[in-house]
Every structure is written in structure tokens, then in C-alpha cells.
Amino acid sequence: MVFRSFDGRVAASLMVTGFVLSLAGCQSAGKAMDNGALQPDPPKVKASDLRAYCPKVTLREGTAYFNSYAKGGQDDPSKLAYQAAISDVTRDCSRSDGTLTMNVAAAGKVVPGPMGSAGTVTMPIRVVVAQGSQVLYSQLHQYKLPITDTSAATQFAFSDPNVSVPVPAADTYQVFVGFDEGPPKAAKPAAARPAPKVARKKKPVTPAAAPAQPPTQTSISDIPR
């Protein structure tokens, strides 16, 4: 009797296991036959693609922070609306028909300042691909981030998935991402003061010289004797 009871339990266990496997097979087949159409297998990743060159992204010094101030309060800490900071950068690459396409991403946070308020902040983020002194790609994005809580930092994640350049013959590409406020605004030149008027001195009028008298002809008769 003991052996029969044991065999019954084993048989039941095998039946449950078979049912689960059958159900899993049906579910798998259901995914493959989505809407009655056989779905193609996802493309396989080649080992050559994993070893292929994908340029490193660099956060250039001086482009990791961006400050925004209330109107008229430039560079005044008490007028700071918010400060944005990039803390991480990354990318992924794909190749097709001689073109290298990259998705360049940057992540960070926005910290409200004394003049911060809820709303949407706009951050100028530029992505650049260069080869030596030659710029192959440069795009300035006006990235908008909604701010709802001014008592804490707000995280953000930016990406540019359309970075396309020719596949290089050598590993010589440089990729940069960072905040770009553009060149500093030149101060308006002070209005030129009009030159003081200098009174011109009138030249003294030189009286015209009296016309010279013709010389008197002296004769012998005029000389006193």
C-alpha cells in the first residue's frame, strides 16, 4: 500500500508538470502567432557589432552646470532661480550602410534656488561629434523640464538619438555633450560723449599796406646849390 501511494503522488506530480509545460508552450506559441501572423525572430547581435568602435562621450569642463537667474539678477546668488547639473553621460551605437548612428544621453538634476518657482525650465544642451578640428555634427537642443516641487531636486534624462556620422576609418571621433549658453553677451559700448567745442581764435586782420609811392625823379635843377 505504501508503494502504491508513493506511485500515485509521483504520477500526479508528473501530470502537473506536464500541464505547466504544455501551458507555457501554448503561451509561447500565442506570442509567436500574434493576431494569426507569425512574428519574425528579433535580429541577432553579432559578435563583431559588440566589438565595433563606439566613440566615448566626454563632458567638457565648464559645461556641466547651468544657472538661471530672475530677471535683472544675473550672477546674483539671491536671484538664482535654479541650477542644473549633468552628472552622467553615455551612448550606444549602431551601423548601417556606412553610417554610424549614436544615441547620446545625459542625466542629472535641477535644484531650485531662492527665486525658484513651479513651471517649465529650459536647458540648452549641445551634442557635438568632432574629428580633430573638423566638426561632423553639432546640434543645440532646448530641453524642457517641468518643475512641480520647488522644495527638492528634480531628476532629468536627456537623449539625442539622431547623431549620424560616417563610419570612421580609424577610432578618431570625439563626442561632447554639455550645457551651451552661447558666447557671452558683449557689453554695450558707452555712448560717446560729444567732443567739446573749441572756440576758434580769429586771426588778427593785418591792415593793407599803403601803396608804395613811385620814386621821385631827381634832376640836377632840384639840388640846392
PDB file of C-alpha atoms in Angstrom:
ATOM      1  CA  MET A   1       0.000   0.000   0.000  1.00  0.00           C
ATOM      2  CA  VAL A   2       2.840   2.391   0.793  1.00  0.00           C
ATOM      3  CA  PHE A   3       4.416   1.852  -2.579  1.00  0.00           C
ATOM      4  CA  ARG A   4       1.115   2.448  -4.372  1.00  0.00           C
ATOM      5  CA  SER A   5       0.533   5.711  -2.522  1.00  0.00           C
ATOM      6  CA  PHE A   6       4.040   6.870  -3.479  1.00  0.00           C
ATOM      7  CA  ASP A   7       3.496   5.946  -7.111  1.00  0.00           C
ATOM      8  CA  GLY A   8       0.210   7.893  -7.148  1.00  0.00           C
ATOM      9  CA  ARG A   9       1.862  11.026  -5.842  1.00  0.00           C
ATOM     10  CA  VAL A  10       4.657  10.736  -8.404  1.00  0.00           C
ATOM     11  CA  ALA A  11       2.154  10.299 -11.210  1.00  0.00           C
ATOM     12  CA  ALA A  12       0.169  13.342 -10.063  1.00  0.00           C
ATOM     13  CA  SER A  13       3.322  15.410  -9.894  1.00  0.00           C
ATOM     14  CA  LEU A  14       4.293  14.376 -13.407  1.00  0.00           C
ATOM     15  CA  MET A  15       0.825  15.314 -14.687  1.00  0.00           C
ATOM     16  CA  VAL A  16       1.004  18.805 -13.122  1.00  0.00           C
ATOM     17  CA  THR A  17       4.473  19.337 -14.544  1.00  0.00           C
ATOM     18  CA  GLY A  18       3.341  18.286 -17.989  1.00  0.00           C
ATOM     19  CA  PHE A  19       0.344  20.635 -17.814  1.00  0.00           C
ATOM     20  CA  VAL A  20       2.530  23.602 -16.849  1.00  0.00           C
ATOM     21  CA  LEU A  21       4.947  22.874 -19.679  1.00  0.00           C
ATOM     22  CA  SER A  22       2.061  22.497 -22.100  1.00  0.00           C
ATOM     23  CA  LEU A  23       0.571  25.812 -20.957  1.00  0.00           C
ATOM     24  CA  ALA A  24       3.922  27.556 -21.338  1.00  0.00           C
ATOM     25  CA  GLY A  25       4.202  26.121 -24.823  1.00  0.00           C
ATOM     26  CA  CYS A  26       0.764  27.423 -25.724  1.00  0.00           C
ATOM     27  CA  GLN A  27       1.596  30.880 -24.392  1.00  0.00           C
ATOM     28  CA  SER A  28       4.854  30.927 -26.330  1.00  0.00           C
ATOM     29  CA  ALA A  29       3.038  29.828 -29.459  1.00  0.00           C
ATOM     30  CA  GLY A  30       0.453  32.516 -28.813  1.00  0.00           C
ATOM     31  CA  LYS A  31       3.162  35.200 -28.835  1.00  0.00           C
ATOM     32  CA  ALA A  32       4.698  33.801 -31.994  1.00  0.00           C
ATOM     33  CA  MET A  33       1.263  33.729 -33.658  1.00  0.00           C
ATOM     34  CA  ASP A  34       0.171  37.204 -32.606  1.00  0.00           C
ATOM     35  CA  ASN A  35      -3.065  38.094 -34.471  1.00  0.00           C
ATOM     36  CA  GLY A  36      -2.688  34.937 -36.528  1.00  0.00           C
ATOM     37  CA  ALA A  37       0.587  36.125 -38.116  1.00  0.00           C
ATOM     38  CA  LEU A  38       3.906  34.540 -37.419  1.00  0.00           C
ATOM     39  CA  GLN A  39       6.222  37.129 -35.861  1.00  0.00           C
ATOM     40  CA  PRO A  40       9.855  37.165 -37.068  1.00  0.00           C
ATOM     41  CA  ASP A  41      12.601  36.478 -34.565  1.00  0.00           C
ATOM     42  CA  PRO A  42      14.440  39.575 -33.325  1.00  0.00           C
ATOM     43  CA  PRO A  43      17.727  40.209 -35.165  1.00  0.00           C
ATOM     44  CA  LYS A  44      20.691  38.514 -33.598  1.00  0.00           C
ATOM     45  CA  VAL A  45      23.519  40.647 -32.275  1.00  0.00           C
ATOM     46  CA  LYS A  46      26.776  39.797 -33.990  1.00  0.00           C
ATOM     47  CA  ALA A  47      29.995  39.497 -32.046  1.00  0.00           C
ATOM     48  CA  SER A  48      31.559  41.965 -34.497  1.00  0.00           C
ATOM     49  CA  ASP A  49      28.918  44.545 -33.550  1.00  0.00           C
ATOM     50  CA  LEU A  50      29.738  44.137 -29.871  1.00  0.00           C
ATOM     51  CA  ARG A  51      33.426  44.736 -30.586  1.00  0.00           C
ATOM     52  CA  ALA A  52      32.801  47.591 -33.035  1.00  0.00           C
ATOM     53  CA  TYR A  53      34.057  51.091 -32.314  1.00  0.00           C
ATOM     54  CA  CYS A  54      31.630  53.321 -30.391  1.00  0.00           C
ATOM     55  CA  PRO A  55      33.136  56.725 -29.519  1.00  0.00           C
ATOM     56  CA  LYS A  56      33.322  57.683 -25.881  1.00  0.00           C
ATOM     57  CA  VAL A  57      31.223  60.623 -24.685  1.00  0.00           C
ATOM     58  CA  THR A  58      33.036  63.402 -22.830  1.00  0.00           C
ATOM     59  CA  LEU A  59      31.539  66.078 -20.597  1.00  0.00           C
ATOM     60  CA  ARG A  60      33.753  69.040 -21.381  1.00  0.00           C
ATOM     61  CA  GLU A  61      34.990  71.119 -18.461  1.00  0.00           C
ATOM     62  CA  GLY A  62      32.830  74.152 -17.811  1.00  0.00           C
ATOM     63  CA  THR A  63      29.701  72.664 -19.438  1.00  0.00           C
ATOM     64  CA  ALA A  64      28.373  70.558 -16.561  1.00  0.00           C
ATOM     65  CA  TYR A  65      26.429  73.361 -14.846  1.00  0.00           C
ATOM     66  CA  PHE A  66      23.805  75.844 -15.965  1.00  0.00           C
ATOM     67  CA  ASN A  67      22.414  78.641 -13.799  1.00  0.00           C
ATOM     68  CA  SER A  68      19.265  80.619 -14.452  1.00  0.00           C
ATOM     69  CA  TYR A  69      18.510  83.888 -12.658  1.00  0.00           C
ATOM     70  CA  ALA A  70      15.470  86.050 -12.137  1.00  0.00           C
ATOM     71  CA  LYS A  71      15.205  88.987 -14.473  1.00  0.00           C
ATOM     72  CA  GLY A  72      17.834  91.567 -13.723  1.00  0.00           C
ATOM     73  CA  GLY A  73      19.680  89.342 -11.229  1.00  0.00           C
ATOM     74  CA  GLN A  74      22.451  87.838 -13.364  1.00  0.00           C
ATOM     75  CA  ASP A  75      25.242  86.344 -11.192  1.00  0.00           C
ATOM     76  CA  ASP A  76      23.414  87.388  -8.003  1.00  0.00           C
ATOM     77  CA  PRO A  77      23.080  84.281  -5.733  1.00  0.00           C
ATOM     78  CA  SER A  78      19.983  85.727  -4.079  1.00  0.00           C
ATOM     79  CA  LYS A  79      18.305  85.952  -7.509  1.00  0.00           C
ATOM     80  CA  LEU A  80      19.101  82.361  -8.562  1.00  0.00           C
ATOM     81  CA  ALA A  81      16.015  80.613  -9.987  1.00  0.00           C
ATOM     82  CA  TYR A  82      17.565  77.171 -10.437  1.00  0.00           C
ATOM     83  CA  GLN A  83      20.832  75.365 -11.079  1.00  0.00           C
ATOM     84  CA  ALA A  84      21.019  72.383 -13.445  1.00  0.00           C
ATOM     85  CA  ALA A  85      23.869  69.857 -13.301  1.00  0.00           C
ATOM     86  CA  ILE A  86      24.829  66.950 -15.581  1.00  0.00           C
ATOM     87  CA  SER A  87      26.249  64.025 -13.622  1.00  0.00           C
ATOM     88  CA  ASP A  88      26.302  61.118 -16.119  1.00  0.00           C
ATOM     89  CA  VAL A  89      26.756  60.723 -19.882  1.00  0.00           C
ATOM     90  CA  THR A  90      26.568  57.648 -22.105  1.00  0.00           C
ATOM     91  CA  ARG A  91      25.825  56.465 -25.661  1.00  0.00           C
ATOM     92  CA  ASP A  92      25.037  53.427 -27.782  1.00  0.00           C
ATOM     93  CA  CYS A  93      25.933  52.858 -31.431  1.00  0.00           C
ATOM     94  CA  SER A  94      24.635  51.076 -34.495  1.00  0.00           C
ATOM     95  CA  ARG A  95      25.929  50.754 -38.060  1.00  0.00           C
ATOM     96  CA  SER A  96      24.144  50.621 -41.388  1.00  0.00           C
ATOM     97  CA  ASP A  97      25.341  51.253 -44.950  1.00  0.00           C
ATOM     98  CA  GLY A  98      28.474  53.112 -43.911  1.00  0.00           C
ATOM     99  CA  THR A  99      26.693  55.310 -41.355  1.00  0.00           C
ATOM    100  CA  LEU A 100      27.374  55.314 -37.621  1.00  0.00           C
ATOM    101  CA  THR A 101      24.274  56.291 -35.643  1.00  0.00           C
ATOM    102  CA  MET A 102      24.569  57.141 -31.964  1.00  0.00           C
ATOM    103  CA  ASN A 103      22.078  57.779 -29.209  1.00  0.00           C
ATOM    104  CA  VAL A 104      23.854  60.229 -26.903  1.00  0.00           C
ATOM    105  CA  ALA A 105      22.356  60.676 -23.432  1.00  0.00           C
ATOM    106  CA  ALA A 106      22.962  62.856 -20.380  1.00  0.00           C
ATOM    107  CA  ALA A 107      21.378  62.631 -16.934  1.00  0.00           C
ATOM    108  CA  GLY A 108      21.387  64.989 -13.978  1.00  0.00           C
ATOM    109  CA  LYS A 109      19.212  67.103 -11.722  1.00  0.00           C
ATOM    110  CA  VAL A 110      17.773  70.588 -11.346  1.00  0.00           C
ATOM    111  CA  VAL A 111      17.949  72.269  -7.934  1.00  0.00           C
ATOM    112  CA  PRO A 112      15.650  75.266  -7.277  1.00  0.00           C
ATOM    113  CA  GLY A 113      17.235  78.475  -5.998  1.00  0.00           C
ATOM    114  CA  PRO A 114      15.867  81.260  -3.789  1.00  0.00           C
ATOM    115  CA  MET A 115      13.793  82.609  -6.686  1.00  0.00           C
ATOM    116  CA  GLY A 116      12.706  79.193  -7.993  1.00  0.00           C
ATOM    117  CA  SER A 117       9.060  78.557  -8.787  1.00  0.00           C
ATOM    118  CA  ALA A 118       6.970  75.786 -10.307  1.00  0.00           C
ATOM    119  CA  GLY A 119       6.843  75.738 -14.075  1.00  0.00           C
ATOM    120  CA  THR A 120       8.947  74.615 -17.030  1.00  0.00           C
ATOM    121  CA  VAL A 121      12.662  75.250 -17.203  1.00  0.00           C
ATOM    122  CA  THR A 122      14.563  75.245 -20.484  1.00  0.00           C
ATOM    123  CA  MET A 123      18.124  73.957 -20.612  1.00  0.00           C
ATOM    124  CA  PRO A 124      20.407  74.495 -23.639  1.00  0.00           C
ATOM    125  CA  ILE A 125      22.183  71.156 -24.230  1.00  0.00           C
ATOM    126  CA  ARG A 126      24.562  70.734 -27.166  1.00  0.00           C
ATOM    127  CA  VAL A 127      25.835  67.468 -28.696  1.00  0.00           C
ATOM    128  CA  VAL A 128      28.977  67.596 -30.847  1.00  0.00           C
ATOM    129  CA  VAL A 129      30.923  64.981 -32.811  1.00  0.00           C
ATOM    130  CA  ALA A 130      34.374  66.079 -33.926  1.00  0.00           C
ATOM    131  CA  GLN A 131      37.320  64.531 -35.720  1.00  0.00           C
ATOM    132  CA  GLY A 132      40.352  66.585 -34.892  1.00  0.00           C
ATOM    133  CA  SER A 133      39.474  70.198 -35.719  1.00  0.00           C
ATOM    134  CA  GLN A 134      36.615  69.181 -38.029  1.00  0.00           C
ATOM    135  CA  VAL A 135      33.081  69.265 -36.607  1.00  0.00           C
ATOM    136  CA  LEU A 136      30.963  66.484 -38.124  1.00  0.00           C
ATOM    137  CA  TYR A 137      27.810  67.017 -36.075  1.00  0.00           C
ATOM    138  CA  SER A 138      26.614  69.842 -33.836  1.00  0.00           C
ATOM    139  CA  GLN A 139      23.094  70.247 -32.531  1.00  0.00           C
ATOM    140  CA  LEU A 140      21.809  72.586 -29.822  1.00  0.00           C
ATOM    141  CA  HIS A 141      18.684  71.323 -28.036  1.00  0.00           C
ATOM    142  CA  GLN A 142      16.350  73.456 -25.924  1.00  0.00           C
ATOM    143  CA  TYR A 143      15.470  70.725 -23.448  1.00  0.00           C
ATOM    144  CA  LYS A 144      12.363  71.486 -21.382  1.00  0.00           C
ATOM    145  CA  LEU A 145      11.741  70.015 -17.938  1.00  0.00           C
ATOM    146  CA  PRO A 146       8.573  70.555 -15.865  1.00  0.00           C
ATOM    147  CA  ILE A 147       9.199  71.502 -12.227  1.00  0.00           C
ATOM    148  CA  THR A 148       6.388  70.824  -9.772  1.00  0.00           C
ATOM    149  CA  ASP A 149       8.222  70.584  -6.441  1.00  0.00           C
ATOM    150  CA  THR A 150      10.438  73.538  -5.518  1.00  0.00           C
ATOM    151  CA  SER A 151      11.455  72.000  -2.190  1.00  0.00           C
ATOM    152  CA  ALA A 152      13.605  69.247  -3.739  1.00  0.00           C
ATOM    153  CA  ALA A 153      15.737  68.473  -6.773  1.00  0.00           C
ATOM    154  CA  THR A 154      14.126  67.174  -9.976  1.00  0.00           C
ATOM    155  CA  GLN A 155      15.909  64.457 -11.972  1.00  0.00           C
ATOM    156  CA  PHE A 156      16.165  64.621 -15.760  1.00  0.00           C
ATOM    157  CA  ALA A 157      17.361  62.361 -18.578  1.00  0.00           C
ATOM    158  CA  PHE A 158      18.113  63.881 -21.985  1.00  0.00           C
ATOM    159  CA  SER A 159      18.933  61.980 -25.187  1.00  0.00           C
ATOM    160  CA  ASP A 160      19.675  62.744 -28.821  1.00  0.00           C
ATOM    161  CA  PRO A 161      19.033  59.534 -30.813  1.00  0.00           C
ATOM    162  CA  ASN A 162      19.747  61.077 -34.214  1.00  0.00           C
ATOM    163  CA  VAL A 163      23.512  61.568 -34.130  1.00  0.00           C
ATOM    164  CA  SER A 164      24.587  60.227 -37.540  1.00  0.00           C
ATOM    165  CA  VAL A 165      28.111  60.435 -38.991  1.00  0.00           C
ATOM    166  CA  PRO A 166      30.125  58.381 -41.494  1.00  0.00           C
ATOM    167  CA  VAL A 167      31.747  55.235 -40.134  1.00  0.00           C
ATOM    168  CA  PRO A 168      35.356  56.280 -39.457  1.00  0.00           C
ATOM    169  CA  ALA A 169      38.353  54.501 -40.928  1.00  0.00           C
ATOM    170  CA  ALA A 170      40.110  54.866 -37.556  1.00  0.00           C
ATOM    171  CA  ASP A 171      38.994  55.361 -33.956  1.00  0.00           C
ATOM    172  CA  THR A 172      39.382  59.142 -34.067  1.00  0.00           C
ATOM    173  CA  TYR A 173      35.946  60.521 -33.197  1.00  0.00           C
ATOM    174  CA  GLN A 174      35.270  62.656 -30.113  1.00  0.00           C
ATOM    175  CA  VAL A 175      31.759  63.112 -28.765  1.00  0.00           C
ATOM    176  CA  PHE A 176      30.924  66.003 -26.434  1.00  0.00           C
ATOM    177  CA  VAL A 177      27.729  66.833 -24.577  1.00  0.00           C
ATOM    178  CA  GLY A 178      27.077  69.685 -22.177  1.00  0.00           C
ATOM    179  CA  PHE A 179      25.266  72.943 -21.500  1.00  0.00           C
ATOM    180  CA  ASP A 180      25.869  75.678 -24.064  1.00  0.00           C
ATOM    181  CA  GLU A 181      24.659  79.183 -23.286  1.00  0.00           C
ATOM    182  CA  GLY A 182      26.399  80.583 -26.356  1.00  0.00           C
ATOM    183  CA  PRO A 183      29.091  83.258 -26.376  1.00  0.00           C
ATOM    184  CA  PRO A 184      28.861  85.797 -23.553  1.00  0.00           C
ATOM    185  CA  LYS A 185      26.899  88.861 -24.472  1.00  0.00           C
ATOM    186  CA  ALA A 186      29.179  91.788 -25.153  1.00  0.00           C
ATOM    187  CA  ALA A 187      28.556  94.819 -23.014  1.00  0.00           C
ATOM    188  CA  LYS A 188      27.002  97.678 -24.876  1.00  0.00           C
ATOM    189  CA  PRO A 189      29.617 100.367 -25.536  1.00  0.00           C
ATOM    190  CA  ALA A 190      29.057 103.574 -23.642  1.00  0.00           C
ATOM    191  CA  ALA A 191      27.652 106.359 -25.718  1.00  0.00           C
ATOM    192  CA  ALA A 192      30.460 108.556 -26.951  1.00  0.00           C
ATOM    193  CA  ARG A 193      30.451 111.982 -25.430  1.00  0.00           C
ATOM    194  CA  PRO A 194      30.423 114.805 -27.917  1.00  0.00           C
ATOM    195  CA  ALA A 195      33.772 116.496 -28.188  1.00  0.00           C
ATOM    196  CA  PRO A 196      33.831 119.900 -26.502  1.00  0.00           C
ATOM    197  CA  LYS A 197      33.627 122.742 -28.922  1.00  0.00           C
ATOM    198  CA  VAL A 198      36.845 124.679 -29.159  1.00  0.00           C
ATOM    199  CA  ALA A 199      36.421 128.341 -29.826  1.00  0.00           C
ATOM    200  CA  ARG A 200      38.444 129.267 -32.793  1.00  0.00           C
ATOM    201  CA  LYS A 201      40.569 132.363 -32.379  1.00  0.00           C
ATOM    202  CA  LYS A 202      40.023 134.905 -35.033  1.00  0.00           C
ATOM    203  CA  LYS A 203      43.157 135.741 -36.866  1.00  0.00           C
ATOM    204  CA  PRO A 204      44.078 139.414 -36.468  1.00  0.00           C
ATOM    205  CA  VAL A 205      43.354 141.352 -39.578  1.00  0.00           C
ATOM    206  CA  THR A 206      46.536 142.823 -40.940  1.00  0.00           C
ATOM    207  CA  PRO A 207      45.892 146.261 -42.356  1.00  0.00           C
ATOM    208  CA  ALA A 208      46.644 146.516 -46.001  1.00  0.00           C
ATOM    209  CA  ALA A 209      49.909 148.178 -46.688  1.00  0.00           C
ATOM    210  CA  ALA A 210      49.709 151.587 -48.211  1.00  0.00           C
ATOM    211  CA  PRO A 211      50.503 151.507 -51.865  1.00  0.00           C
ATOM    212  CA  ALA A 212      54.094 152.362 -52.464  1.00  0.00           C
ATOM    213  CA  GLN A 213      54.717 155.823 -53.928  1.00  0.00           C
ATOM    214  CA  PRO A 214      56.538 155.823 -57.156  1.00  0.00           C
ATOM    215  CA  PRO A 215      60.100 157.030 -56.700  1.00  0.00           C
ATOM    216  CA  THR A 216      60.618 160.808 -57.400  1.00  0.00           C
ATOM    217  CA  GLN A 217      62.981 161.524 -60.188  1.00  0.00           C
ATOM    218  CA  THR A 218      65.615 163.934 -59.117  1.00  0.00           C
ATOM    219  CA  SER A 219      67.077 166.330 -61.574  1.00  0.00           C
ATOM    220  CA  ILE A 220      70.112 168.470 -61.390  1.00  0.00           C
ATOM    221  CA  SER A 221      67.946 171.572 -61.072  1.00  0.00           C
ATOM    222  CA  ASP A 222      66.337 170.318 -57.849  1.00  0.00           C
ATOM    223  CA  ILE A 223      69.572 170.066 -55.866  1.00  0.00           C
ATOM    224  CA  PRO A 224      70.192 173.175 -53.850  1.00  0.00           C
ATOM    225  CA  ARG A 225      73.283 174.813 -54.681  1.00  0.00           C
TER     226      ARG A 225
END
